[in-house]
CSV table of C-alpha atoms in Angstrom, one decimal:
chain,number,residue,atom,x,y,z
A,1,MET,CA,17.4,53.0,24.9
A,2,LEU,CA,19.5,51.0,22.4
A,3,THR,CA,20.0,52.9,19.2
A,4,LYS,CA,19.8,51.6,15.7
A,5,ARG,CA,23.2,51.2,14.1
A,6,ILE,CA,24.5,52.6,10.8
A,7,ILE,CA,27.3,50.5,9.5
A,8,PRO,CA,29.4,51.3,6.4
A,9,CYS,CA,30.8,48.2,4.7
A,10,LEU,CA,34.2,48.0,3.1
A,11,ASP,CA,34.2,45.2,0.5
A,12,VAL,CA,37.9,44.7,0.0
A,13,LYS,CA,39.7,43.2,-3.0
A,14,ASP,CA,43.5,43.4,-3.6
A,15,ASN,CA,43.9,45.9,-0.7
A,16,ARG,CA,41.3,48.3,-2.2
A,17,VAL,CA,37.7,48.9,-1.3
A,18,VAL,CA,35.4,48.0,-4.2
A,19,LYS,CA,31.7,47.9,-4.8
A,20,GLY,CA,29.7,46.0,-7.4
A,21,VAL,CA,26.1,45.4,-8.4
A,22,ASN,CA,24.6,42.1,-7.5
A,23,PHE,CA,28.1,40.9,-6.5
A,24,VAL,CA,29.6,41.6,-9.9
A,25,ASN,CA,31.0,44.6,-12.0
A,26,LEU,CA,33.3,45.8,-9.3
A,27,ARG,CA,34.5,49.4,-9.2
A,28,ASP,CA,37.1,51.1,-7.0
A,29,ALA,CA,35.9,53.0,-4.0
A,30,GLY,CA,39.1,53.9,-2.1
A,31,ASP,CA,41.6,52.9,0.4
A,32,PRO,CA,40.3,50.8,3.3
A,33,VAL,CA,42.6,52.4,6.0
A,34,GLU,CA,41.6,55.9,5.0
A,35,LEU,CA,37.9,55.0,4.6
A,36,GLY,CA,37.8,53.1,7.9
A,37,SER,CA,39.4,56.0,9.8
A,38,ARG,CA,37.0,58.5,8.2
A,39,TYR,CA,33.9,56.6,9.0
A,40,SER,CA,35.0,56.0,12.6
A,41,ALA,CA,35.6,59.7,13.0
A,42,GLU,CA,32.4,60.7,11.3
A,43,GLY,CA,30.2,58.9,13.7
A,44,ALA,CA,29.5,55.5,12.1
A,45,ASP,CA,28.3,53.0,14.7
A,46,GLU,CA,30.4,50.1,13.5
A,47,LEU,CA,32.6,49.2,10.6
A,48,VAL,CA,32.4,46.0,8.5
A,49,PHE,CA,35.4,44.8,6.5
A,50,LEU,CA,34.7,42.0,4.0
A,51,ASP,CA,37.5,40.3,2.1
A,52,ILE,CA,35.4,39.5,-0.9
A,53,THR,CA,38.0,37.4,-2.6
A,54,ALA,CA,38.2,35.2,0.5
A,55,THR,CA,41.9,35.1,-0.2
A,56,ILE,CA,43.2,31.7,0.8
A,57,ARG,CA,46.3,32.6,-1.1
A,58,SER,CA,47.2,35.7,0.9
A,59,ARG,CA,45.7,35.3,4.4
A,60,LYS,CA,48.7,37.1,5.9
A,61,THR,CA,48.1,40.2,3.7
A,62,ILE,CA,44.6,40.4,5.0
A,63,VAL,CA,45.6,40.1,8.6
A,64,GLU,CA,48.1,42.9,8.1
A,65,LEU,CA,45.5,45.1,6.4
A,66,VAL,CA,43.0,44.4,9.3
A,67,GLU,CA,45.7,45.5,11.7
A,68,LYS,CA,46.2,48.7,9.8
A,69,VAL,CA,42.5,49.5,9.5
A,70,ALA,CA,41.9,48.6,13.2
A,71,ALA,CA,44.6,51.0,14.4
A,72,ASN,CA,42.5,54.0,13.5
A,73,VAL,CA,39.0,52.6,14.1
A,74,PHE,CA,37.5,53.3,17.5
A,75,ILE,CA,34.1,51.8,16.9
A,76,PRO,CA,33.2,48.0,16.8
A,77,PHE,CA,35.0,46.4,13.9
A,78,THR,CA,33.7,43.2,12.1
A,79,VAL,CA,35.9,41.3,9.7
A,80,GLY,CA,34.7,38.6,7.3
A,81,GLY,CA,35.5,36.8,4.1
A,82,GLY,CA,36.9,33.3,3.9
A,83,ILE,CA,37.0,32.6,7.6
A,84,SER,CA,36.8,28.8,8.1
A,85,SER,CA,37.9,28.1,11.7
A,86,ALA,CA,37.8,29.3,15.3
A,87,ASP,CA,41.6,29.6,15.2
A,88,GLN,CA,41.3,32.1,12.3
A,89,ILE,CA,38.8,34.0,14.4
A,90,GLY,CA,41.3,34.0,17.2
A,91,LEU,CA,44.0,35.4,15.0
A,92,LEU,CA,41.7,38.2,13.6
A,93,LEU,CA,40.5,39.2,17.1
A,94,ARG,CA,44.1,39.5,18.2
A,95,SER,CA,44.7,41.6,15.1
A,96,GLY,CA,42.1,44.2,16.1
A,97,ALA,CA,38.8,42.8,14.9
A,98,ASP,CA,36.0,42.8,17.5
A,99,LYS,CA,33.7,40.4,15.7
A,100,CYS,CA,34.1,38.0,12.8
A,101,SER,CA,31.5,37.0,10.3
A,102,ILE,CA,31.4,33.5,8.9
A,103,ASN,CA,29.4,32.5,5.8
A,104,THR,CA,30.4,29.5,3.7
A,105,ALA,CA,32.4,27.7,6.4
A,106,ALA,CA,29.3,27.7,8.7
A,107,VAL,CA,27.2,26.2,6.0
A,108,ASN,CA,29.8,23.5,5.3
A,109,ASN,CA,30.5,22.9,9.0
A,110,PRO,CA,27.9,24.5,11.4
A,111,ASP,CA,29.9,23.3,14.3
A,112,VAL,CA,32.4,26.2,13.7
A,113,LEU,CA,29.7,28.6,15.0
A,114,ARG,CA,29.4,26.6,18.3
A,115,GLU,CA,33.1,26.2,18.8
A,116,SER,CA,33.8,29.9,18.1
A,117,ALA,CA,31.0,31.1,20.4
A,118,GLU,CA,32.3,28.8,23.2
A,119,ARG,CA,35.8,30.2,22.9
A,120,PHE,CA,35.2,33.8,22.2
A,121,GLY,CA,31.6,34.5,23.2
A,122,ALA,CA,28.5,34.7,21.1
A,123,GLN,CA,28.9,38.5,20.9
A,124,CYS,CA,31.8,38.2,18.4
A,125,VAL,CA,30.3,35.5,16.2
A,126,VAL,CA,28.4,36.9,13.3
A,127,LEU,CA,26.7,34.6,10.8
A,128,ALA,CA,26.7,36.2,7.3
A,129,ILE,CA,23.9,35.0,5.1
A,130,ASP,CA,23.8,35.8,1.4
A,131,ALA,CA,20.2,35.1,0.4
A,132,ARG,CA,18.5,35.0,-2.9
A,133,LYS,CA,14.8,34.7,-3.7
A,134,ASP,CA,13.9,31.4,-5.2
A,135,LEU,CA,10.9,31.6,-7.4
A,136,THR,CA,10.6,27.8,-7.5
A,137,ARG,CA,10.0,27.8,-3.8
A,138,ASN,CA,7.0,30.2,-3.4
A,139,GLY,CA,9.4,33.1,-3.4
A,140,LYS,CA,11.2,31.9,-0.2
A,141,TRP,CA,14.9,32.7,0.1
A,142,VAL,CA,17.8,30.3,-0.3
A,143,VAL,CA,21.3,30.6,1.1
A,144,CYS,CA,24.1,31.2,-1.4
A,145,VAL,CA,27.8,30.5,-0.5
A,146,LYS,CA,31.2,31.2,-1.9
A,147,ALA,CA,30.7,35.0,-2.3
A,148,GLY,CA,27.3,34.3,-3.9
A,149,THR,CA,28.5,32.0,-6.7
A,150,GLU,CA,27.0,28.8,-5.4
A,151,ARG,CA,23.4,28.3,-4.5
A,152,THR,CA,22.4,25.8,-1.8
A,153,ASP,CA,19.0,24.3,-0.9
A,154,ILE,CA,19.1,25.8,2.5
A,155,ASP,CA,16.2,28.0,3.5
A,156,ALA,CA,17.6,31.3,4.7
A,157,VAL,CA,15.1,31.8,7.6
A,158,GLU,CA,15.6,28.3,8.9
A,159,TRP,CA,19.3,28.6,8.7
A,160,ALA,CA,19.2,31.8,10.7
A,161,VAL,CA,17.2,30.1,13.5
A,162,ARG,CA,19.6,27.2,13.5
A,163,ALA,CA,22.6,29.4,13.7
A,164,GLU,CA,21.3,31.2,16.7
A,165,LYS,CA,20.9,27.9,18.5
A,166,LEU,CA,24.5,27.0,17.6
A,167,GLY,CA,25.8,30.2,19.1
A,168,ALA,CA,25.8,33.0,16.5
A,169,GLY,CA,25.4,36.3,18.3
A,170,GLU,CA,24.2,38.3,15.3
A,171,ILE,CA,23.1,37.9,11.7
A,172,LEU,CA,24.5,39.9,8.8
A,173,LEU,CA,21.8,39.4,6.2
A,174,THR,CA,22.5,40.3,2.6
A,175,SER,CA,19.9,40.2,-0.1
A,176,MET,CA,21.8,39.3,-3.3
A,177,ASP,CA,18.8,40.4,-5.4
A,178,ALA,CA,19.1,43.9,-3.9
A,179,ASP,CA,22.8,44.3,-3.4
A,180,GLY,CA,24.4,47.2,-5.1
A,181,THR,CA,21.2,48.2,-6.9
A,182,GLN,CA,20.4,51.1,-4.6
A,183,ALA,CA,16.8,50.2,-5.1
A,184,GLY,CA,16.0,49.5,-1.4
A,185,TYR,CA,16.6,46.6,1.0
A,186,ASP,CA,14.6,43.4,0.8
A,187,ILE,CA,12.2,44.3,3.6
A,188,GLU,CA,10.3,41.1,3.4
A,189,LEU,CA,13.4,39.0,3.8
A,190,THR,CA,14.8,41.1,6.7
A,191,ARG,CA,11.6,41.0,8.6
A,192,ALA,CA,11.1,37.2,8.1
A,193,VAL,CA,14.6,36.6,9.6
A,194,ALA,CA,14.3,39.3,12.3
A,195,GLU,CA,11.0,37.9,13.5
A,196,ALA,CA,12.3,34.3,13.6
A,197,VAL,CA,15.4,34.9,15.8
A,198,HIS,CA,16.2,36.6,19.1
A,199,ILE,CA,19.6,38.0,18.1
A,200,PRO,CA,20.2,41.3,16.2
A,201,VAL,CA,19.9,41.3,12.4
A,202,ILE,CA,21.9,43.7,10.3
A,203,ALA,CA,20.1,44.4,7.0
A,204,SER,CA,22.4,44.6,4.0
A,205,GLY,CA,22.1,45.0,0.2
A,206,GLY,CA,20.1,47.6,-1.6
A,207,ALA,CA,20.7,50.8,0.4
A,208,GLY,CA,19.6,53.7,-1.8
A,209,THR,CA,17.5,56.6,-0.5
A,210,LEU,CA,17.4,57.5,3.2
A,211,ASP,CA,13.8,56.3,3.2
A,212,SER,CA,15.0,52.9,2.2
A,213,LEU,CA,17.2,52.8,5.4
A,214,TYR,CA,14.2,54.0,7.5
A,215,ASP,CA,12.0,51.3,5.9
A,216,VAL,CA,14.2,48.4,6.7
A,217,LEU,CA,14.7,49.5,10.3
A,218,ASP,CA,11.0,50.2,10.8
A,219,LYS,CA,9.1,47.7,8.6
A,220,GLY,CA,12.0,45.2,8.3
A,221,LYS,CA,12.6,45.2,12.1
A,222,ALA,CA,16.4,45.3,11.6
A,223,SER,CA,18.7,46.3,14.5
A,224,ALA,CA,21.2,47.9,12.1
A,225,VAL,CA,21.7,48.8,8.5
A,226,LEU,CA,24.7,48.2,6.4
A,227,ALA,CA,25.5,50.3,3.4
A,228,ALA,CA,28.4,50.8,1.1
A,229,SER,CA,27.9,52.7,-2.2
A,230,ILE,CA,25.8,55.5,-0.7
A,231,PHE,CA,28.6,56.3,1.8
A,232,HIS,CA,31.7,55.6,-0.4
A,233,TYR,CA,30.5,57.7,-3.3
A,234,GLY,CA,29.3,60.5,-1.0
A,235,THR,CA,25.6,60.4,-1.8
A,236,TYR,CA,25.0,60.8,2.0
A,237,THR,CA,27.2,61.4,5.0
A,238,ILE,CA,26.8,59.4,8.1
A,239,ASP,CA,25.6,62.5,9.9
A,240,GLN,CA,23.0,63.3,7.2
A,241,THR,CA,21.7,59.7,7.5
A,242,LYS,CA,21.4,59.9,11.2
A,243,GLN,CA,19.8,63.3,11.3
A,244,PHE,CA,17.2,62.0,8.8
A,245,LEU,CA,16.4,58.9,10.8
A,246,ALA,CA,16.3,60.9,14.1
A,247,GLY,CA,13.7,63.2,12.4
A,248,LYS,CA,11.6,60.1,11.7
A,249,GLY,CA,11.7,59.1,15.3
A,250,VAL,CA,14.4,56.3,15.0
A,251,PRO,CA,16.7,56.2,18.0
A,252,VAL,CA,20.2,56.9,16.7
A,253,ARG,CA,23.5,58.1,18.3
A,254,LEU,CA,24.1,61.6,17.1
B,1,MET,CA,53.4,53.5,32.8
B,2,LEU,CA,50.0,51.7,32.5
B,3,VAL,CA,49.9,48.0,32.0
B,4,ILE,CA,47.2,46.1,30.0
B,5,ILE,CA,47.1,42.7,31.6
B,6,ASP,CA,47.4,40.1,28.9
B,7,TYR,CA,46.0,36.9,30.1
B,8,GLY,CA,45.2,35.5,26.6
B,9,VAL,CA,41.5,36.5,26.5
B,10,GLY,CA,40.3,38.9,23.8
B,11,ASN,CA,40.8,42.2,22.4
B,12,VAL,CA,44.1,43.4,23.8
B,13,ARG,CA,44.9,45.0,20.5
B,14,SER,CA,41.8,47.2,20.4
B,15,VAL,CA,42.4,48.4,23.9
B,16,THR,CA,46.1,49.1,23.2
B,17,ASN,CA,45.3,51.0,20.0
B,18,ALA,CA,42.9,53.3,21.9
B,19,PHE,CA,45.3,54.1,24.7
B,20,ARG,CA,48.1,54.7,22.2
B,21,HIS,CA,45.8,57.0,20.3
B,22,ILE,CA,45.3,59.2,23.3
B,23,GLY,CA,49.0,59.3,24.0
B,24,ALA,CA,49.2,57.1,27.1
B,25,ASP,CA,52.4,55.3,28.1
B,26,ILE,CA,51.1,51.8,27.8
B,27,VAL,CA,52.5,48.3,27.9
B,28,VAL,CA,50.9,44.9,27.3
B,29,SER,CA,52.2,42.4,29.7
B,30,CYS,CA,51.4,39.6,32.2
B,31,ARG,CA,54.8,39.7,33.9
B,32,THR,CA,54.7,40.2,37.7
B,33,GLU,CA,57.4,43.0,37.7
B,34,ASP,CA,55.5,45.0,35.1
B,35,ILE,CA,52.2,44.7,36.9
B,36,GLU,CA,53.9,45.6,40.2
B,37,GLN,CA,55.6,48.7,38.7
B,38,ALA,CA,52.5,50.0,36.8
B,39,SER,CA,50.9,53.2,37.9
B,40,GLY,CA,47.6,51.8,36.7
B,41,LEU,CA,46.2,48.4,35.5
B,42,ILE,CA,43.7,47.5,32.8
B,43,LEU,CA,42.1,44.2,32.6
B,44,PRO,CA,40.4,43.7,29.2
B,45,GLY,CA,38.6,40.6,27.9
B,46,VAL,CA,35.9,39.2,25.7
B,47,GLY,CA,34.4,35.8,25.8
B,48,ALA,CA,33.0,33.6,28.6
B,49,SER,CA,33.7,34.1,32.4
B,50,GLY,CA,34.6,30.5,33.0
B,51,TYR,CA,37.3,30.5,30.4
B,52,ALA,CA,38.5,33.9,31.5
B,53,MET,CA,38.8,32.9,35.2
B,54,GLU,CA,40.7,29.8,34.1
B,55,ARG,CA,43.2,32.0,32.2
B,56,VAL,CA,43.4,34.6,34.9
B,57,ALA,CA,43.8,32.1,37.8
B,58,PRO,CA,47.6,32.0,37.8
B,59,ILE,CA,47.8,35.8,38.3
B,60,ALA,CA,44.5,36.3,40.3
B,61,GLU,CA,46.3,36.7,43.6
B,62,LEU,CA,48.7,39.2,42.1
B,63,ILE,CA,45.9,41.2,40.6
B,64,CYS,CA,43.9,41.3,43.8
B,65,ARG,CA,47.0,42.3,45.9
B,66,GLN,CA,47.8,45.1,43.4
B,67,ALA,CA,44.2,46.3,43.4
B,68,ARG,CA,44.2,46.5,47.2
B,69,THR,CA,47.3,48.7,47.2
B,70,GLY,CA,45.1,51.5,45.9
B,71,LYS,CA,46.5,51.5,42.4
B,72,PRO,CA,43.9,52.5,39.9
B,73,PHE,CA,42.4,49.5,38.2
B,74,LEU,CA,40.1,49.3,35.2
B,75,GLY,CA,38.2,46.3,34.1
B,76,ILE,CA,36.6,46.3,30.6
B,77,CYS,CA,33.7,44.1,29.6
B,78,LEU,CA,34.6,40.6,30.6
B,79,GLY,CA,37.5,42.0,32.6
B,80,TYR,CA,34.9,44.1,34.4
B,81,GLN,CA,32.6,41.1,35.0
B,82,ILE,CA,35.3,39.1,36.7
B,83,LEU,CA,35.8,41.9,39.3
B,84,PHE,CA,32.7,40.6,41.0
B,85,GLU,CA,32.3,37.7,43.4
B,86,MET,CA,30.5,35.2,41.3
B,87,SER,CA,29.6,34.6,37.7
B,88,TYR,CA,26.7,32.4,36.6
B,89,GLU,CA,27.7,32.4,32.9
B,90,LEU,CA,27.4,28.8,31.6
B,91,GLY,CA,28.0,27.4,35.1
B,92,GLU,CA,29.1,28.9,38.3
B,93,TYR,CA,32.5,30.5,38.8
B,94,GLN,CA,34.1,32.2,41.6
B,95,CYS,CA,35.6,35.5,40.4
B,96,LEU,CA,38.1,38.0,41.8
B,97,GLY,CA,35.7,39.4,44.4
B,98,LEU,CA,37.0,43.0,44.3
B,99,ILE,CA,33.4,44.3,44.1
B,100,GLY,CA,30.3,42.8,45.8
B,101,GLY,CA,27.8,41.3,43.4
B,102,SER,CA,27.4,38.7,40.8
B,103,VAL,CA,27.1,38.3,37.0
B,104,ILE,CA,23.8,36.9,35.7
B,105,PRO,CA,22.1,36.4,32.3
B,106,ILE,CA,20.2,39.3,30.8
B,107,PRO,CA,16.6,38.0,31.2
B,108,PRO,CA,15.0,36.6,28.0
B,109,GLY,CA,12.2,38.3,26.1
B,110,ARG,CA,14.5,40.8,24.5
B,111,THR,CA,17.1,40.7,21.8
B,112,ILE,CA,20.2,39.2,23.2
B,113,PRO,CA,23.2,40.0,23.1
B,114,HIS,CA,22.6,43.6,24.1
B,115,MET,CA,24.6,44.8,21.1
B,116,GLY,CA,25.2,48.4,20.0
B,117,TRP,CA,25.2,51.9,21.4
B,118,ASN,CA,23.2,52.8,24.5
B,119,LYS,CA,22.9,55.8,26.7
B,120,VAL,CA,24.7,55.7,30.0
B,121,ILE,CA,23.7,57.6,33.1
B,122,PRO,CA,26.4,57.8,35.7
B,123,ALA,CA,25.9,58.5,39.4
B,124,ALA,CA,27.1,61.9,40.5
B,125,GLY,CA,30.8,62.3,40.9
B,126,MET,CA,31.9,59.2,39.0
B,127,ARG,CA,35.4,60.0,37.9
B,128,LEU,CA,35.5,58.1,34.7
B,129,PHE,CA,32.8,60.3,33.4
B,130,ALA,CA,34.2,63.6,34.7
B,131,GLY,CA,33.8,66.6,32.3
B,132,MET,CA,31.3,64.8,30.1
B,133,GLU,CA,27.7,65.7,29.3
B,134,GLN,CA,25.1,63.3,30.9
B,135,GLY,CA,23.7,60.6,28.7
B,136,LYS,CA,26.4,59.9,26.2
B,137,HIS,CA,26.2,56.7,24.2
B,138,PHE,CA,28.7,53.8,24.5
B,139,ALA,CA,29.1,50.5,22.6
B,140,PHE,CA,27.9,47.4,24.3
B,141,ALA,CA,28.2,43.7,23.3
B,142,HIS,CA,27.2,41.3,26.1
B,143,SER,CA,24.6,38.7,27.1
B,144,PHE,CA,25.3,38.7,30.9
B,145,TYR,CA,25.4,41.6,33.3
B,146,ALA,CA,26.5,42.4,36.8
B,147,ARG,CA,24.1,42.8,39.7
B,148,VAL,CA,26.1,45.1,42.0
B,149,GLU,CA,25.5,44.4,45.7
B,150,ASP,CA,28.3,46.6,47.1
B,151,PRO,CA,27.2,49.6,49.2
B,152,ALA,CA,30.6,51.2,48.6
B,153,ALA,CA,30.2,51.2,44.8
B,154,SER,CA,28.8,53.9,42.6
B,155,ILE,CA,27.1,52.8,39.5
B,156,ALA,CA,26.2,54.1,36.0
B,157,THR,CA,23.2,52.5,34.4
B,158,THR,CA,21.8,52.0,30.9
B,159,GLU,CA,18.2,51.1,30.0
B,160,TYR,CA,17.7,48.1,27.8
B,161,GLU,CA,14.1,47.1,26.8
B,162,GLY,CA,12.7,47.7,30.2
B,163,LEU,CA,15.8,46.5,32.2
B,164,SER,CA,18.1,48.8,34.0
B,165,LEU,CA,21.6,47.4,33.5
B,166,THR,CA,24.8,48.4,35.3
B,167,ALA,CA,27.1,50.0,32.7
B,168,ALA,CA,29.9,51.1,34.9
B,169,VAL,CA,31.1,50.8,38.5
B,170,GLU,CA,33.5,52.7,40.7
B,171,LYS,CA,34.6,51.7,44.2
B,172,GLY,CA,37.7,53.6,45.5
B,173,ASN,CA,40.5,52.8,43.1
B,174,ILE,CA,38.5,50.0,41.3
B,175,PHE,CA,36.8,51.0,38.1
B,176,GLY,CA,34.8,48.8,35.7
B,177,VAL,CA,32.9,49.3,32.5
B,178,GLN,CA,30.5,46.9,30.9
B,179,PHE,CA,30.7,48.8,27.6
B,180,HIS,CA,33.8,49.0,25.4
B,181,PRO,CA,35.4,52.5,25.8
B,182,GLU,CA,38.0,51.6,23.3
B,183,LYS,CA,35.2,51.1,20.8
B,184,SER,CA,32.9,54.0,21.8
B,185,GLY,CA,34.3,56.7,19.6
B,186,ASN,CA,35.3,60.0,21.1
B,187,ASP,CA,33.3,59.6,24.2
B,188,GLY,CA,34.9,56.3,24.9
B,189,LEU,CA,38.3,57.8,24.4
B,190,ALA,CA,37.3,60.5,26.9
B,191,VAL,CA,36.6,57.8,29.5
B,192,LEU,CA,40.1,56.3,28.9
B,193,ARG,CA,41.6,59.8,29.2
B,194,ASN,CA,39.9,60.2,32.5
B,195,PHE,CA,41.3,56.9,33.7
B,196,VAL,CA,44.8,58.0,32.6
B,197,GLY,CA,44.3,61.2,34.6
B,198,ILE,CA,43.2,59.2,37.6
B,199,CYS,CA,46.4,57.1,37.4
B,200,GLN,CA,48.6,60.2,37.1
B,201,GLU,CA,47.0,61.8,40.2
B,202,ALA,CA,47.3,58.6,42.2
B,203,LYS,CA,51.0,58.5,41.4
B,204,GLN,CA,51.7,61.9,42.9
B,205,PRO,CA,52.4,62.1,46.6
B,206,CYS,CA,49.8,64.2,48.5
């Protein structure tokens, strides 16, 4: 039986892991190479590395950092942030990434999903969606781009469905309303997307108590949970998290 | 020396990192002399079969000839899928034909790709899993799978939403894994160590 995945996320800025609340007020959380290696050894199921500055100015630095992190990570490794073309995905895959997540570029040019899936296979193309509840639209969710700074009119659920057709193999779904608050994932949003697509959905944003992880896997129908603060600041270890979920009957790799 | 055959498809770096981590003497190459001198060969790969076969075509004959010498040979993920006779991924492609069987889509009605960690049950005596407890988890990421039709092959299976999938295969000196041992934590590294051990044994005269 396929297990539910527990995925620590490294939000990287200026070669350091940082974590904010609702995408702002960033604080330092450590060295990405050290944290990546630790999570891999401690039994995390995957690792996500997001270049949150989407550094157009120093793409080379990011590639070098990805290489260093990957050298000590023996679990699937996803890299995202500022990726705009299939060629860039090719470069990151050669540098040690196993999957790449695309956000803004896919909104601007959905064809990049199709082209990347054709070249590298759908299994390494992750569509990242930053979604925010829009009260003017009966509480539906709209897609935000450029690290959450720009709101679009695109409906998050519809976008997920379209991305699957284009070739995305997975969806990394972040609730901007919940991100960094540690008040629990947006279960409604996660479930709406998970029920609309046939590809795995990784729930992100809002990890707090272990119950909140359980809830989004159970009620939210997520295939995986992504969390940052609770692991970086040592609130819970990966093992504690998995033991808790196993105790609730969730299939996990122990 | 082991050689990771670099034919321009996929995660050569990850596979190299993992072999280096376990202390293997490993080289990434597509040169004929390296492949001929190797004590074991690894064929990695991610992506689509058609593209992979196109890329591997110039060295396909060399690979098959080497595999038939009895040299240990390990295909990983897409590199495993092209060991079979045919692939029906986005078309119809003739593959290396080292193991009888074909690669077909995972039937719909379940979440696809089969993505994440699943429990693998090897047949008795499979050397890649030697010394390991039964039912370890390995990392998968694929939408197609191999239907093995080779009576000489032993298989390991994994269960995915009611479907029994082939997770690994062994036929003489030919080994293949659908999962990514280089990305399956300590248990994956143990599989790679077993392969390195198989290569060392094969090198020694009886």
